[in-house]
Amino acid sequence: MAPYESESAGRRKATRYVVPVAVVGVAAATIGLVPALADSGNPDLPKISAQQLIEKIAKSDVQQMSGTVKISTDLGLPSLGGMAGGFTPGAGGSSDGKAGSSADPQSKLMELASGTHTLRVAVDGPDRHKLSVLDNAAEYSVIHNGGEVWAYDSASNEAYHAKDAAAAGDRAEKHRKGETPKGVPATPKELADEVLKASGKTTSISVEGTSQVAGRDAYKLLVKPKQAGSTVGGITISVDARTGVPLKFTLTPAGGGKAVVDAGFTKVDFAEPAASTFDFTPPKGTKVTEGDGLKARDKSHAPKDMPKDLPKDMPKELRDAQGGGMKGLKVIGEGWTSIAELKLPGGQGLPTGGSASGDVPPEAQKFMDALGDHVTGKFGSGTVFSTRLVNALVTDDGKVYAGAVTKDALVKAANAAQ
């Protein structure tokens, strides 16, 4: 499914098992799941259909696991480094204007959107998780243990702490009762039926052989657009033949070349992690920043004037932008070639570092200039900001057209809107 396609609630929920929801944040969408180890063999496994493999993924009830993940992301962006946090809402400070923490996961994990990284992951049920990013001699960890969330950056000796008590109780209770959200298929077969039904017009789903990932036999599920004009070539998900857990995720661009995202386990263990894995006490001398409760922070960043008819599977970045003053959002087309059209505040194009207001910091302006490509058409003129996956056209009269589509498709959509 494409990021902006409107579907029924059940269909949207079902499709998330096999298709990334938000290509804008594709790296973040893969952190907890998946990852990049070259196949080490093609095991001889029993034949299986796409529907049966989807059912196997849905039936999987693995609650405990740990391992090492290697993730490589190549969106064709300049290196983000420490500048990445500046592009996330609320980064660099709290809602009350106070200085933020270098350990705040909201900005820190954005660095995974470029380059190659090694991660250690551990999961024990719905409320105990640990993710560590290893970087030379430094380590950055996010630990979720019940109602407590800690993030620690060893390089700066800073920690970030937040509460998640209410959410933890709700999740644990629903998990014990085996409840599923309203509108979600109740059985693996129902889920598989919904996924295949939803993919019929715009998406091809098939099983393309087998592989080995982290020493485990796996089936390869291939998801490809049927439509021309998408920048997505295909998505391959390697699924553990025994447990049904996705072990590897590779997203290739339509234009060829290396994968945009290649992420996979190099080591994986489905035994229960030691309880001490999720314990954390700030080292002596650590600067600790207390964050808002997670629910409170989400509400503080939530748009006040969010229209009720926005697609619920729209990437969070665009939903937030709409609430921040970008009016008149529309979705043009369907499937993988869907394009989001919206208006910038004030009916003007993007501000520049040379403008009187000085709205754009020099480092951000340099980043934007590296991506920009001036275009003209019936719509007038504007700039296309390109990555290997997501492209966006910002017109000089303040309209934005964005999607996982080619530059020509964006210009065509802008011309047709006149």
GROMACS .gro file of C-alpha atoms in nm, residues 50 64 99 193 211 316 320 346 353-354 373:
model
   11
   50ALA     CA    1   0.187  -1.531  -0.022
   64GLN     CA    2   1.082  -1.212   2.375
   99ALA     CA    3   1.674   2.381   2.638
  193ASP     CA    4  -0.739  -1.200   0.305
  211SER     CA    5   1.730  -1.715   0.226
  316LYS     CA    6   0.281   1.197   1.122
  320ASP     CA    7   0.156   1.777   1.216
  346GLY     CA    8   0.090   3.294   0.382
  353GLY     CA    9   1.859   3.216   0.465
  354GLY     CA   10   1.897   3.544   0.278
  373ASP     CA   11   1.613   2.153  -0.845
   0.00000   0.00000   0.00000
